[in-house]
Structure formats: structure tokens, C-alpha cells
Amino acid sequence: MHAHQRVIVAMIDGLDPAYLDGGTMPVLTGLGAQGTSGIVDAISPTVTNANNAGISCAAWPAEHGITGNSYFNPATGEADYMEDWTHLTQPTLLERVTTAGGKAALLTAKKKTVRLLGNRTTLAVAAEEPGSEFTDRYGPAPDIYSAEINHWLWGVAVDLLATQPDLDFLYVHTTDYPMHAWPPGDPRTIAHLRRLDELIGEAVAAAPDAAFFATADHGMNGKNLVHDLSQALANRHAPVRFALSAEKDRYVKHHRTFGGTAWIWLHHPADESNVAQTLSSLPGVETVLRREEAASRFHLNPDRIGDLVALGDRDTVFGELPTGRESEQLPQEYRSHGSLYEQKVPLFASNNADYPYTRQPSHNKDLLAPLLGAWTIDS
Ligand SMILES: [Zn+2]
């Protein structure tokens, strides 16, 4: 017998609530209908690493330390990816489970997630680069830039739940490549989500005793304008030391690393008002916050964001463009996230008798909050 109810977590990357319109995922919504379901807020900036860390630690970025996909390293003067477990300032629930003597597995589409969340797990596999023990059993994984990679991943989850009943905690993180590629209602979207939904049903059937939890890291919207803020500010007599899209990661094909939140580092503190005013004058820049304002409003670690924070409107993103080009119109099919307009995400929980909510979750990082006290060394 298990001391704890088993747990299945579906972190469905980029699952904007609009993707559920028209009943695309009847199993998932049915599970929520039996338990807890709602639309909640994601963590800002609405990028994957900040939210994946938030969901798996059940904590704010001020607590877990991950404020985006990248950060500016003043020592090198360059951006570094914020995707290593050593950047976490709090243990994940996977780590809490194994520290308490349980078994926890991380299944993810992306290699970067193993580096960020895979520390001290019993098992951590990225479909992008699975070991031969996985490809021998499940066949080769589809390309990282595909919808099918998510189906492969959930196929592994179903098998692990059926064959390893002593696995206490299973965290499955899919890729949002299909959401970047296709809008809600597109036939390719529907094919992706319908199969994903069937596989979630198979996973729950394979572990009927398990508590089931699901949410997303951010929504997704069409975008039509990108600014390179370093160039745009320099061209307006407001040069800055560094400007960084909080979304910048290694997966350029998804979104060319453009996102709706930018951090800006100043040359001198005295530049602040000039730079802030110039930023505010750019089309599509909706809000400019000082470091402390942004840290307090979004529960961020102030040491890991810029001196200023720019938030785009619904249609505008930030990133790096070729020298000599400060902005660009984006193609009609371009979709991305990172702004306050991708904050709404669905949340579902069912069969979670051992992990009841003491209050209705308001954020995706509350999904696993009931588990925080459940795993202790003494249990
Ligand atoms: Zn994401």
C-alpha cells in the first residue's frame, strides 16, 4: 500500500483556454467537471520556464527564482538561459517527493526542462533526446517541432503508470510548438488535442487511484509587430546597456524567441526617465514599470529582471532583429505569448481526495499547492 495517493500532473504547454472551445478535450474537461475546474492566471512574464518552475514548486518566481527563460549576466555582458536547476532557489515537488523517499518522474518534450526540473528525480526523460532504453521500448520519438512528439510522450506516461505502480509522482510537460503553429479550431490543432485527450484518458484509466492535475504555463495569441528595443531606443537618443525578451530560449522555430515582456538594463540610473518615456512612446508598448514595481506586482526576484520592464499590448512582442532594423511586421500566422494577454489558462483537478484545496486556486502555481505539506522526511 502507498502512504500517499499517486499523482499525475499534465502541464500542457501553451494551452490557451480558447483551444478548449468546441469541446476539443472532452476527457480533460470531464475530469474537471468531476472535481475542480476553472480559468486561472499564469505567472508573469507568461513564459514557460517561470511558469513550469511555478507549477512544479507551487511557488512564485520570488520564491523559486526563475523569472523568465533567460537573464542578463553582467559578468559576461550577454544573455544566459535560465534553465538550470542551480538557478532554482526552492525545491520542486519532484525533489520533495524523492527526498522523502518516494519516486518521482519527469517526462518532457524539451531537453531544457530536464536541466531545469530534473534534479533528484527518479527518472527524467526528454522526448527531444530520449535514451535507447526508451526508444527500444516506445520507438523513436518524433521531431521536437511536431505535434506527434506530445503523443509519444503521453504514450510513455500511460505505460509507466501501468507498469510502475510504485511511481508516486508523474509530471508530464508537453511542447507548445503546435500552439505556436496553429490557432484554435485549425484541423491540425483539433487532431493534436483530440489524441492528447485520449491519451490522458488512457493514463487515468491505467492509474484509477491517482489524483489528476492539469494546467498550462501560458496562453497564446496572434502577434503582428516586433520591436528590437536596443535598436529602437538607440535610434531615439535613449541607448541602453541591454534589452532582453523574457521569452528568449533555444527553440527559435516556435517564435523566433520574441515575447510580450522585455527587461531593459540601463547604462546609468540617471537614464531611467528618458528611457522609460521613450519606451512608452513606442507603438504597442502598453506599460513600462521600474524594477521594484514589476517585482512587487508580479512576485519576481528583483535581482533577476531588468532596471525597467516593458509590457507589450496584445499584438506586440520584443526580441532581437538584424542590425539596422528596429521593428518588423510579423506574418499573419505568427503566434506567441509573454504578455499579460496570455495570462488566462485552464486548471483541472480530479480524484484528489488526499490533496484537497483549502481554497479555489487563483493561479496555475496553486495547482499542486495541496501537495506541499504532504511529503515530508518523516512520512
Ligand atoms: Zn510554454
Short mmCIF file of C-alpha atoms and ligand atoms in Angstrom, two decimals:
data_model
loop_
_atom_site.label_atom_id
_atom_site.label_comp_id
_atom_site.label_asym_id
_atom_site.label_seq_id
_atom_site.Cartn_x
_atom_site.Cartn_y
_atom_site.Cartn_z
CA MET A 1 0.00 0.00 0.00
CA HIS A 2 1.12 3.53 -0.67
CA ALA A 3 1.47 6.05 2.09
CA HIS A 4 0.36 8.68 -0.42
CA GLN A 5 -2.11 8.77 -3.24
CA ARG A 6 -0.28 8.69 -6.58
CA VAL A 7 -0.23 11.92 -8.57
CA ILE A 8 -0.40 12.59 -12.31
CA VAL A 9 0.33 16.16 -13.47
CA ALA A 10 -0.35 17.33 -17.04
CA MET A 11 1.44 20.60 -17.79
CA ILE A 12 0.04 21.30 -21.24
CA ASP A 13 2.36 23.96 -22.60
CA GLY A 14 0.56 26.84 -24.31
CA LEU A 15 -2.98 25.54 -23.72
CA ASP A 16 -4.85 28.83 -24.07
CA PRO A 17 -8.47 28.39 -22.91
CA ALA A 18 -9.57 29.10 -26.49
CA TYR A 19 -8.08 25.76 -27.53
CA LEU A 20 -10.79 24.02 -25.49
CA ASP A 21 -13.63 25.78 -27.31
CA GLY A 22 -15.88 23.42 -29.19
CA GLY A 23 -15.18 20.51 -26.85
CA THR A 24 -11.78 19.53 -28.23
CA MET A 25 -10.74 17.79 -25.00
CA PRO A 26 -13.80 16.02 -23.54
CA VAL A 27 -11.80 13.75 -21.22
CA LEU A 28 -9.89 16.63 -19.66
CA THR A 29 -12.93 18.83 -19.21
CA GLY A 30 -14.91 15.84 -17.92
CA LEU A 31 -12.28 15.20 -15.24
CA GLY A 32 -12.50 18.83 -14.22
CA ALA A 33 -16.29 18.61 -14.08
CA GLN A 34 -15.99 15.79 -11.53
CA GLY A 35 -13.56 17.77 -9.41
CA THR A 36 -12.12 21.25 -9.69
CA SER A 37 -12.01 23.30 -12.86
CA GLY A 38 -11.61 26.93 -13.73
CA ILE A 39 -9.74 29.62 -15.58
CA VAL A 40 -6.83 30.95 -13.55
CA ASP A 41 -3.92 33.36 -14.05
CA ALA A 42 -0.48 32.29 -15.15
CA ILE A 43 2.64 33.83 -13.64
CA SER A 44 4.06 36.91 -15.37
CA PRO A 45 6.03 37.00 -17.53
CA THR A 46 3.89 34.41 -19.31
CA VAL A 47 6.83 32.32 -20.48
CA THR A 48 7.47 28.64 -19.97
CA ASN A 49 10.33 28.41 -17.50
CA ALA A 50 8.89 30.87 -14.99
CA ASN A 51 5.57 29.03 -15.04
CA ASN A 52 6.93 25.49 -15.23
CA ALA A 53 9.01 26.26 -12.14
CA GLY A 54 5.99 27.92 -10.52
CA ILE A 55 3.72 24.94 -11.13
CA SER A 56 6.27 22.32 -10.10
CA CYS A 57 7.36 24.24 -6.98
CA ALA A 58 3.86 25.62 -6.21
CA ALA A 59 5.54 28.98 -5.67
CA TRP A 60 6.03 32.48 -7.07
CA PRO A 61 9.18 33.41 -9.00
CA ALA A 62 10.27 35.47 -5.97
CA GLU A 63 10.44 32.14 -4.15
CA HIS A 64 11.69 29.73 -6.85
CA GLY A 65 13.96 32.22 -8.60
CA ILE A 66 13.02 31.62 -12.25
CA THR A 67 11.85 34.93 -13.71
CA GLY A 68 11.97 34.01 -17.40
CA ASN A 69 13.61 31.80 -19.98
CA SER A 70 16.77 33.95 -19.95
CA TYR A 71 18.56 36.56 -17.88
CA PHE A 72 21.32 39.09 -18.40
CA ASN A 73 24.65 38.10 -16.95
CA PRO A 74 26.51 41.36 -16.16
CA ALA A 75 29.79 39.42 -15.79
CA THR A 76 29.76 38.37 -19.45
CA GLY A 77 27.57 41.20 -20.79
CA GLU A 78 25.46 38.53 -22.52
CA ALA A 79 22.12 36.81 -22.06
CA ASP A 80 22.21 33.36 -20.49
CA TYR A 81 19.46 30.79 -20.49
CA MET A 82 17.73 30.47 -17.13
CA GLU A 83 17.16 26.77 -17.42
CA ASP A 84 19.44 25.02 -14.99
CA TRP A 85 18.28 23.55 -11.68
CA THR A 86 21.03 25.52 -9.92
CA HIS A 87 19.00 28.65 -10.79
CA LEU A 88 16.12 27.34 -8.66
CA THR A 89 16.03 28.75 -5.15
CA GLN A 90 13.43 26.27 -3.90
CA PRO A 91 12.99 22.51 -4.41
CA THR A 92 10.42 21.25 -6.88
CA LEU A 93 7.71 18.85 -5.76
CA LEU A 94 9.55 16.14 -7.69
CA GLU A 95 12.55 16.77 -5.48
CA ARG A 96 10.43 16.91 -2.32
CA VAL A 97 8.96 13.51 -3.18
CA THR A 98 12.31 11.80 -3.76
CA THR A 99 13.85 13.48 -0.70
CA ALA A 100 11.04 11.96 1.35
CA GLY A 101 11.83 8.54 -0.10
CA GLY A 102 9.21 8.47 -2.86
CA LYS A 103 9.57 8.05 -6.61
CA ALA A 104 9.07 10.97 -8.98
CA ALA A 105 9.35 11.04 -12.77
CA LEU A 106 9.61 13.97 -15.17
CA LEU A 107 8.52 13.42 -18.76
CA THR A 108 9.05 16.42 -21.01
CA ALA A 109 9.24 17.20 -24.68
CA LYS A 110 12.19 19.55 -24.21
CA LYS A 111 15.73 18.93 -23.04
CA LYS A 112 15.83 22.29 -21.31
CA THR A 113 13.13 21.14 -18.88
CA VAL A 114 15.23 18.20 -17.72
CA ARG A 115 18.03 20.63 -16.92
CA LEU A 116 15.64 22.92 -15.04
CA LEU A 117 13.34 20.47 -13.22
CA GLY A 118 15.08 17.11 -13.45
CA ASN A 119 17.31 17.39 -10.39
CA ARG A 120 16.99 14.45 -7.95
CA THR A 121 14.18 12.82 -9.89
CA THR A 122 13.88 9.04 -10.03
CA LEU A 123 13.51 9.33 -13.78
CA ALA A 124 13.75 12.30 -16.15
CA VAL A 125 13.39 11.94 -19.89
CA ALA A 126 13.11 14.46 -22.71
CA ALA A 127 11.40 13.21 -25.85
CA GLU A 128 13.74 15.51 -27.75
CA GLU A 129 16.63 13.24 -26.75
CA PRO A 130 15.42 10.02 -25.17
CA GLY A 131 17.86 7.29 -24.19
CA SER A 132 17.94 3.96 -26.02
CA GLU A 133 16.03 2.32 -23.14
CA PHE A 134 13.09 4.49 -24.20
CA THR A 135 13.42 4.28 -27.97
CA ASP A 136 13.83 0.49 -27.72
CA ARG A 137 10.54 0.22 -25.85
CA TYR A 138 8.48 3.06 -27.38
CA GLY A 139 10.05 3.57 -30.79
CA PRO A 140 11.87 6.67 -31.98
CA ALA A 141 10.43 9.95 -30.73
CA PRO A 142 9.00 12.31 -33.38
CA ASP A 143 10.70 15.62 -34.13
CA ILE A 144 10.74 18.32 -31.42
CA TYR A 145 8.96 20.60 -33.91
CA SER A 146 5.89 18.37 -34.24
CA ALA A 147 2.56 17.65 -32.55
CA GLU A 148 3.26 13.93 -32.52
CA ILE A 149 6.09 14.32 -30.01
CA ASN A 150 3.43 15.11 -27.39
CA HIS A 151 1.58 11.92 -28.21
CA TRP A 152 4.78 9.87 -27.91
CA LEU A 153 5.40 11.46 -24.52
CA TRP A 154 1.94 10.64 -23.19
CA GLY A 155 2.30 7.10 -24.55
CA VAL A 156 5.32 6.74 -22.27
CA ALA A 157 3.27 8.17 -19.39
CA VAL A 158 0.48 5.62 -19.89
CA ASP A 159 2.99 2.77 -19.90
CA LEU A 160 4.84 4.00 -16.80
CA LEU A 161 1.58 4.32 -14.87
CA ALA A 162 0.52 0.81 -15.90
CA THR A 163 3.87 -0.89 -15.24
CA GLN A 164 5.35 1.09 -12.34
CA PRO A 165 2.61 1.36 -9.71
CA ASP A 166 5.19 2.45 -7.12
CA LEU A 167 5.74 5.71 -9.01
CA ASP A 168 4.37 8.32 -6.62
CA PHE A 169 4.50 11.44 -8.78
CA LEU A 170 4.48 11.83 -12.56
CA TYR A 171 4.90 15.27 -14.18
CA VAL A 172 4.29 15.39 -17.94
CA HIS A 173 5.27 18.55 -19.80
CA THR A 174 4.38 18.72 -23.49
CA THR A 175 5.63 21.28 -26.03
CA ASP A 176 3.66 24.31 -27.25
CA TYR A 177 5.03 24.03 -30.77
CA PRO A 178 1.55 23.07 -32.09
CA MET A 179 0.00 26.13 -30.39
CA HIS A 180 2.64 28.44 -31.86
CA ALA A 181 1.98 26.86 -35.24
CA TRP A 182 -1.82 26.65 -35.38
CA PRO A 183 -4.76 28.63 -33.96
CA PRO A 184 -7.77 27.20 -32.13
CA GLY A 185 -10.15 25.44 -34.50
CA ASP A 186 -7.49 24.57 -37.08
CA PRO A 187 -7.85 20.91 -38.14
CA ARG A 188 -4.22 20.26 -37.12
CA THR A 189 -4.95 21.74 -33.68
CA ILE A 190 -8.00 19.54 -33.29
CA ALA A 191 -6.09 16.41 -34.33
CA HIS A 192 -3.30 17.23 -31.84
CA LEU A 193 -5.60 17.92 -28.91
CA ARG A 194 -8.06 15.08 -29.53
CA ARG A 195 -5.28 12.49 -29.45
CA LEU A 196 -3.67 14.16 -26.43
CA ASP A 197 -7.04 13.99 -24.69
CA GLU A 198 -7.46 10.29 -25.49
CA LEU A 199 -4.02 9.58 -24.07
CA ILE A 200 -4.84 11.49 -20.88
CA GLY A 201 -7.90 9.25 -20.62
CA GLU A 202 -5.69 6.17 -21.02
CA ALA A 203 -3.31 7.46 -18.33
CA VAL A 204 -6.15 8.00 -15.86
CA ALA A 205 -7.55 4.55 -16.69
CA ALA A 206 -4.13 3.00 -16.09
CA ALA A 207 -3.94 4.61 -12.64
CA PRO A 208 -7.55 4.98 -11.45
CA ASP A 209 -6.39 5.52 -7.86
CA ALA A 210 -4.20 8.51 -8.80
CA ALA A 211 -5.02 12.16 -8.23
CA PHE A 212 -5.04 14.02 -11.53
CA PHE A 213 -3.99 17.65 -12.00
CA ALA A 214 -3.67 19.72 -15.19
CA THR A 215 -2.93 23.28 -16.17
CA ALA A 216 -0.92 25.35 -18.67
CA ASP A 217 2.01 27.72 -18.41
CA HIS A 218 0.55 30.49 -20.60
CA GLY A 219 -1.98 31.20 -23.32
CA MET A 220 -1.22 32.07 -26.94
CA ASN A 221 -2.21 34.91 -29.29
CA GLY A 222 -1.55 36.10 -32.81
CA LYS A 223 1.01 38.95 -32.88
CA ASN A 224 1.72 41.39 -35.67
CA LEU A 225 4.55 43.69 -34.53
CA VAL A 226 8.01 43.09 -33.07
CA HIS A 227 10.40 45.70 -31.71
CA ASP A 228 14.12 45.33 -31.18
CA LEU A 229 14.21 47.65 -28.17
CA SER A 230 18.02 48.06 -28.13
CA GLN A 231 17.90 49.49 -31.62
CA ALA A 232 14.64 51.42 -31.23
CA LEU A 233 15.90 53.13 -28.07
CA ALA A 234 19.35 53.89 -29.51
CA ASN A 235 17.69 55.43 -32.58
CA ARG A 236 15.74 57.77 -30.24
CA HIS A 237 18.70 59.03 -28.20
CA ALA A 238 17.90 56.69 -25.31
CA PRO A 239 20.57 53.97 -25.61
CA VAL A 240 20.51 51.14 -23.07
CA ARG A 241 23.01 48.57 -21.89
CA PHE A 242 20.90 45.55 -22.76
CA ALA A 243 17.34 44.63 -23.73
CA LEU A 244 16.11 41.07 -23.46
CA SER A 245 12.92 39.23 -24.33
CA ALA A 246 11.98 37.24 -21.22
CA GLU A 247 10.89 34.52 -23.66
CA LYS A 248 14.32 34.02 -25.24
CA ASP A 249 15.12 30.30 -25.29
CA ARG A 250 16.78 27.75 -27.55
CA TYR A 251 13.67 26.87 -29.53
CA VAL A 252 13.80 29.52 -32.23
CA LYS A 253 11.43 27.86 -34.64
CA HIS A 254 8.49 28.36 -32.28
CA HIS A 255 8.51 32.12 -32.02
CA ARG A 256 12.00 33.40 -33.04
CA THR A 257 12.32 33.99 -29.25
CA PHE A 258 10.03 37.04 -29.46
CA GLY A 259 7.75 37.61 -26.46
CA GLY A 260 5.48 40.20 -24.90
CA THR A 261 7.69 41.13 -21.93
CA ALA A 262 11.13 42.74 -22.15
CA TRP A 263 13.70 43.50 -19.48
CA ILE A 264 15.86 46.60 -20.04
CA TRP A 265 19.19 47.27 -18.30
CA LEU A 266 20.37 50.89 -18.22
CA HIS A 267 23.84 52.28 -18.71
CA HIS A 268 23.28 54.68 -15.81
CA PRO A 269 20.48 55.01 -13.24
CA ALA A 270 20.09 58.63 -14.40
CA ASP A 271 18.90 57.38 -17.82
CA GLU A 272 15.76 55.92 -16.29
CA SER A 273 13.17 58.60 -17.00
CA ASN A 274 14.37 59.28 -20.54
CA VAL A 275 14.41 55.57 -21.41
CA ALA A 276 11.04 54.95 -19.74
CA GLN A 277 9.44 57.86 -21.61
CA THR A 278 10.93 56.76 -24.91
CA LEU A 279 9.75 53.19 -24.37
CA SER A 280 6.22 54.40 -23.60
CA SER A 281 6.15 56.35 -26.87
CA LEU A 282 6.72 53.23 -29.00
CA PRO A 283 3.61 51.80 -30.66
CA GLY A 284 2.47 48.63 -28.91
CA VAL A 285 4.31 49.30 -25.63
CA GLU A 286 1.46 49.36 -23.17
CA THR A 287 3.14 49.56 -19.77
CA VAL A 288 6.62 50.42 -18.50
CA LEU A 289 7.48 49.53 -14.92
CA ARG A 290 10.52 50.15 -12.77
CA ARG A 291 12.29 47.08 -11.40
CA GLU A 292 10.77 47.30 -7.91
CA GLU A 293 7.26 47.94 -9.22
CA ALA A 294 7.42 44.92 -11.51
CA ALA A 295 8.96 42.70 -8.84
CA SER A 296 6.24 43.55 -6.36
CA ARG A 297 3.34 43.41 -8.83
CA PHE A 298 4.37 40.04 -10.33
CA HIS A 299 6.15 38.46 -7.34
CA LEU A 300 9.50 38.38 -9.12
CA ASN A 301 13.03 38.26 -7.78
CA PRO A 302 14.19 41.86 -8.47
CA ASP A 303 17.79 40.76 -8.93
CA ARG A 304 16.79 38.69 -11.94
CA ILE A 305 14.89 41.25 -14.01
CA GLY A 306 15.91 44.49 -15.71
CA ASP A 307 16.05 48.03 -14.40
CA LEU A 308 12.90 48.60 -16.45
CA VAL A 309 10.21 46.20 -17.65
CA ALA A 310 8.25 46.80 -20.87
CA LEU A 311 4.93 45.04 -21.44
CA GLY A 312 3.52 44.76 -24.93
CA ASP A 313 -0.10 45.14 -25.91
CA ARG A 314 -1.96 42.13 -27.25
CA ASP A 315 -0.38 42.38 -30.72
CA THR A 316 3.22 43.33 -29.89
CA VAL A 317 6.33 41.35 -28.96
CA PHE A 318 10.00 42.12 -28.34
CA GLY A 319 13.20 40.45 -29.49
CA GLU A 320 16.38 40.69 -31.48
CA LEU A 321 16.28 41.81 -35.13
CA PRO A 322 19.08 42.17 -37.66
CA THR A 323 21.22 45.28 -37.24
CA GLY A 324 19.57 48.26 -38.89
CA ARG A 325 16.02 47.05 -38.31
CA GLU A 326 14.27 48.29 -35.17
CA SER A 327 10.88 46.77 -35.84
CA GLU A 328 9.13 44.38 -38.18
CA GLN A 329 5.60 43.45 -39.15
CA LEU A 330 5.01 39.78 -38.40
CA PRO A 331 3.28 37.38 -40.78
CA GLN A 332 -0.41 36.73 -40.24
CA GLU A 333 0.12 33.24 -38.87
CA TYR A 334 2.64 34.33 -36.24
CA ARG A 335 1.60 33.33 -32.68
CA SER A 336 3.36 33.85 -29.38
CA HIS A 337 2.98 34.79 -25.71
CA GLY A 338 4.82 36.52 -22.87
CA SER A 339 2.44 39.44 -22.23
CA LEU A 340 -0.43 39.99 -19.82
CA TYR A 341 -2.78 38.95 -22.63
CA GLU A 342 -1.64 35.33 -22.35
CA GLN A 343 -2.30 35.14 -18.64
CA LYS A 344 -5.53 33.15 -18.68
CA VAL A 345 -5.07 29.38 -18.52
CA PRO A 346 -7.35 26.46 -17.65
CA LEU A 347 -6.90 24.42 -14.46
CA PHE A 348 -8.33 20.99 -13.69
CA ALA A 349 -8.08 18.63 -10.74
CA SER A 350 -9.92 15.40 -10.06
CA ASN A 351 -9.84 12.43 -7.71
CA ASN A 352 -7.58 14.45 -5.39
CA ALA A 353 -9.06 13.23 -2.09
CA ASP A 354 -5.65 13.18 -0.37
CA TYR A 355 -4.80 16.62 -1.72
CA PRO A 356 -7.89 18.80 -1.25
CA TYR A 357 -7.83 22.52 -1.99
CA THR A 358 -8.39 24.67 1.05
CA ARG A 359 -9.42 27.47 -1.32
CA GLN A 360 -10.15 27.73 -5.03
CA PRO A 361 -6.88 28.08 -6.97
CA SER A 362 -6.40 31.57 -8.44
CA HIS A 363 -3.12 30.91 -10.30
CA ASN A 364 -1.61 27.99 -12.15
CA LYS A 365 1.09 27.84 -9.46
CA ASP A 366 -1.65 26.88 -6.97
CA LEU A 367 -2.34 23.64 -8.90
CA LEU A 368 -0.15 21.49 -6.67
CA ALA A 369 -0.24 23.62 -3.51
CA PRO A 370 -2.12 20.88 -1.60
CA LEU A 371 0.89 18.60 -2.11
CA LEU A 372 3.36 20.93 -0.39
CA GLY A 373 2.68 19.64 3.09
CA ALA A 374 2.04 16.05 2.04
CA TRP A 375 5.63 14.99 1.54
CA THR A 376 7.96 15.26 4.50
CA ILE A 377 11.01 13.27 5.51
CA ASP A 378 9.10 11.69 8.39
CA SER A 379 6.17 10.46 6.33
ZN ZN B 1 5.32 27.49 -22.90
#
